[in-house]
Every structure is written in C-alpha cells, then in structure tokens.
Amino acid sequence: MTLQEYNGKEMQISGFKKTYGDAQPQMNIIRAITNARISRGLSQKELSEKTGIDQSEISRLENGNRNPTIKLLQRIADGMDMTLDISFRPKSVM
C-alpha cells in the first residue's frame, strides 16, 4: 500500500481528517524551517550558532515538539539571512 493510498483510507476514519487538517499549519512551519535551513546548507548546529538558539531547541522545533513564537521565527530567518513571510491565502477547494 502506498502512502497516498494509506492516507486516503485513514481520511475515511471519523475524526482523522479533522485531526490531520488541524496539524497542517504546524507541519507547514516545520517544513519551511527545515527546507530553508537545508537550502542554506546549514546544520542545526550551525543555525544554532548563527541565531543563539540552542541546537536542542531547533531540533524540537523541527520535530514538532515545540510551537515557535513569531519572535523565534524571526530570529531563525535572520540567522539564515532570509525574510520571514507569513501570509493568508484562500483555502483550496477539495
């Protein structure tokens, strides 16, 4: 069974779709942080040194064990010499 098939099956389970949807904003932030760090060629340790944020804290963020504040996201963006861009977009029709 592929991941897509598995997800399709799970979406039929009562409550799973809502729980999955509720987790998407956090997952999007995690992916954005991780992808930006990797695109800059930085390890968690190097990002830690550039931002003054403990490497263990960056790990917790990337693993979804901590919700970042806007201030923390800005420090991470600054450490990667990037601009923090938060936007609101219309939901796509499914």
PDB file of C-alpha atoms in Angstrom:
ATOM      1  CA  MET A   1       0.000   0.000   0.000  1.00  0.00           C
ATOM      2  CA  THR A   2       1.378   3.418  -0.931  1.00  0.00           C
ATOM      3  CA  LEU A   3       1.389   6.368   1.460  1.00  0.00           C
ATOM      4  CA  GLN A   4      -1.252   8.072  -0.678  1.00  0.00           C
ATOM      5  CA  GLU A   5      -3.495   5.000  -0.502  1.00  0.00           C
ATOM      6  CA  TYR A   6      -2.957   4.753   3.250  1.00  0.00           C
ATOM      7  CA  ASN A   7      -3.807   8.430   3.754  1.00  0.00           C
ATOM      8  CA  GLY A   8      -6.934   8.047   1.623  1.00  0.00           C
ATOM      9  CA  LYS A   9      -8.055   5.136   3.788  1.00  0.00           C
ATOM     10  CA  GLU A  10      -7.290   6.987   7.023  1.00  0.00           C
ATOM     11  CA  MET A  11      -9.243  10.053   5.844  1.00  0.00           C
ATOM     12  CA  GLN A  12     -12.367   7.892   5.959  1.00  0.00           C
ATOM     13  CA  ILE A  13     -11.966   7.316   9.709  1.00  0.00           C
ATOM     14  CA  SER A  14     -14.131   9.589  11.837  1.00  0.00           C
ATOM     15  CA  GLY A  15     -12.086  12.393  13.369  1.00  0.00           C
ATOM     16  CA  PHE A  16      -8.870  11.603  11.493  1.00  0.00           C
ATOM     17  CA  LYS A  17      -9.495  14.137   8.722  1.00  0.00           C
ATOM     18  CA  LYS A  18     -10.064  16.945  11.242  1.00  0.00           C
ATOM     19  CA  THR A  19      -7.024  15.990  13.306  1.00  0.00           C
ATOM     20  CA  TYR A  20      -4.897  15.775  10.160  1.00  0.00           C
ATOM     21  CA  GLY A  21      -6.179  19.155   8.963  1.00  0.00           C
ATOM     22  CA  ASP A  22      -5.566  20.753  12.345  1.00  0.00           C
ATOM     23  CA  ALA A  23      -1.916  19.634  12.226  1.00  0.00           C
ATOM     24  CA  GLN A  24      -1.214  21.082   8.775  1.00  0.00           C
ATOM     25  CA  PRO A  25      -0.295  24.658   9.811  1.00  0.00           C
ATOM     26  CA  GLN A  26       2.331  23.342  12.235  1.00  0.00           C
ATOM     27  CA  MET A  27       3.624  20.871   9.650  1.00  0.00           C
ATOM     28  CA  ASN A  28       3.907  23.696   7.097  1.00  0.00           C
ATOM     29  CA  ILE A  29       6.021  25.727   9.521  1.00  0.00           C
ATOM     30  CA  ILE A  30       8.226  22.726  10.297  1.00  0.00           C
ATOM     31  CA  ARG A  31       8.760  22.053   6.577  1.00  0.00           C
ATOM     32  CA  ALA A  32       9.501  25.736   5.915  1.00  0.00           C
ATOM     33  CA  ILE A  33      12.136  25.919   8.666  1.00  0.00           C
ATOM     34  CA  THR A  34      13.778  22.645   7.678  1.00  0.00           C
ATOM     35  CA  ASN A  35      13.726  23.338   3.935  1.00  0.00           C
ATOM     36  CA  ALA A  36      15.123  26.851   4.402  1.00  0.00           C
ATOM     37  CA  ARG A  37      17.906  25.597   6.681  1.00  0.00           C
ATOM     38  CA  ILE A  38      18.853  22.835   4.248  1.00  0.00           C
ATOM     39  CA  SER A  39      18.688  25.193   1.237  1.00  0.00           C
ATOM     40  CA  ARG A  40      21.196  27.419   3.019  1.00  0.00           C
ATOM     41  CA  GLY A  41      23.456  24.401   3.602  1.00  0.00           C
ATOM     42  CA  LEU A  42      23.249  24.763   7.369  1.00  0.00           C
ATOM     43  CA  SER A  43      23.210  22.060  10.000  1.00  0.00           C
ATOM     44  CA  GLN A  44      21.107  22.552  13.108  1.00  0.00           C
ATOM     45  CA  LYS A  45      24.317  23.266  14.997  1.00  0.00           C
ATOM     46  CA  GLU A  46      25.377  25.953  12.507  1.00  0.00           C
ATOM     47  CA  LEU A  47      21.931  27.562  12.654  1.00  0.00           C
ATOM     48  CA  SER A  48      22.180  27.464  16.430  1.00  0.00           C
ATOM     49  CA  GLU A  49      25.496  29.314  16.309  1.00  0.00           C
ATOM     50  CA  LYS A  50      24.078  31.968  13.953  1.00  0.00           C
ATOM     51  CA  THR A  51      20.902  32.558  15.988  1.00  0.00           C
ATOM     52  CA  GLY A  52      21.947  31.927  19.576  1.00  0.00           C
ATOM     53  CA  ILE A  53      19.121  29.385  19.829  1.00  0.00           C
ATOM     54  CA  ASP A  54      20.167  26.087  21.411  1.00  0.00           C
ATOM     55  CA  GLN A  55      20.559  23.276  18.869  1.00  0.00           C
ATOM     56  CA  SER A  56      18.232  21.137  21.001  1.00  0.00           C
ATOM     57  CA  GLU A  57      15.571  23.853  20.665  1.00  0.00           C
ATOM     58  CA  ILE A  58      15.937  23.872  16.872  1.00  0.00           C
ATOM     59  CA  SER A  59      15.626  20.098  16.906  1.00  0.00           C
ATOM     60  CA  ARG A  60      12.432  20.295  18.983  1.00  0.00           C
ATOM     61  CA  LEU A  61      11.004  22.831  16.521  1.00  0.00           C
ATOM     62  CA  GLU A  62      11.848  20.680  13.508  1.00  0.00           C
ATOM     63  CA  ASN A  63      10.414  17.581  15.193  1.00  0.00           C
ATOM     64  CA  GLY A  64       7.143  19.318  16.024  1.00  0.00           C
ATOM     65  CA  ASN A  65       7.688  19.183  19.771  1.00  0.00           C
ATOM     66  CA  ARG A  66       7.534  22.955  20.212  1.00  0.00           C
ATOM     67  CA  ASN A  67       5.418  25.705  18.713  1.00  0.00           C
ATOM     68  CA  PRO A  68       7.534  28.717  17.770  1.00  0.00           C
ATOM     69  CA  THR A  69       6.643  32.307  18.511  1.00  0.00           C
ATOM     70  CA  ILE A  70       6.814  34.936  15.775  1.00  0.00           C
ATOM     71  CA  LYS A  71       9.871  36.370  17.544  1.00  0.00           C
ATOM     72  CA  LEU A  72      11.627  32.977  17.400  1.00  0.00           C
ATOM     73  CA  LEU A  73      10.727  32.533  13.721  1.00  0.00           C
ATOM     74  CA  GLN A  74      12.202  35.980  13.031  1.00  0.00           C
ATOM     75  CA  ARG A  75      15.450  35.060  14.817  1.00  0.00           C
ATOM     76  CA  ILE A  76      15.672  31.902  12.692  1.00  0.00           C
ATOM     77  CA  ALA A  77      15.009  33.870   9.488  1.00  0.00           C
ATOM     78  CA  ASP A  78      17.633  36.467  10.449  1.00  0.00           C
ATOM     79  CA  GLY A  79      20.144  33.709  11.208  1.00  0.00           C
ATOM     80  CA  MET A  80      19.655  32.318   7.701  1.00  0.00           C
ATOM     81  CA  ASP A  81      19.758  35.823   6.152  1.00  0.00           C
ATOM     82  CA  MET A  82      16.174  35.329   4.990  1.00  0.00           C
ATOM     83  CA  THR A  83      12.940  37.284   5.239  1.00  0.00           C
ATOM     84  CA  LEU A  84      10.107  35.887   7.344  1.00  0.00           C
ATOM     85  CA  ASP A  85       6.955  35.975   5.238  1.00  0.00           C
ATOM     86  CA  ILE A  86       3.632  34.970   6.784  1.00  0.00           C
ATOM     87  CA  SER A  87       0.622  35.031   4.515  1.00  0.00           C
ATOM     88  CA  PHE A  88      -3.063  34.216   4.458  1.00  0.00           C
ATOM     89  CA  ARG A  89      -4.422  32.536   1.337  1.00  0.00           C
ATOM     90  CA  PRO A  90      -7.844  31.278   0.409  1.00  0.00           C
ATOM     91  CA  LYS A  91      -8.336  27.601   1.165  1.00  0.00           C
ATOM     92  CA  SER A  92      -8.261  25.434  -1.903  1.00  0.00           C
ATOM     93  CA  VAL A  93     -11.463  23.612  -2.779  1.00  0.00           C
ATOM     94  CA  MET A  94     -11.164  19.865  -2.302  1.00  0.00           C
TER      95      MET A  94
END
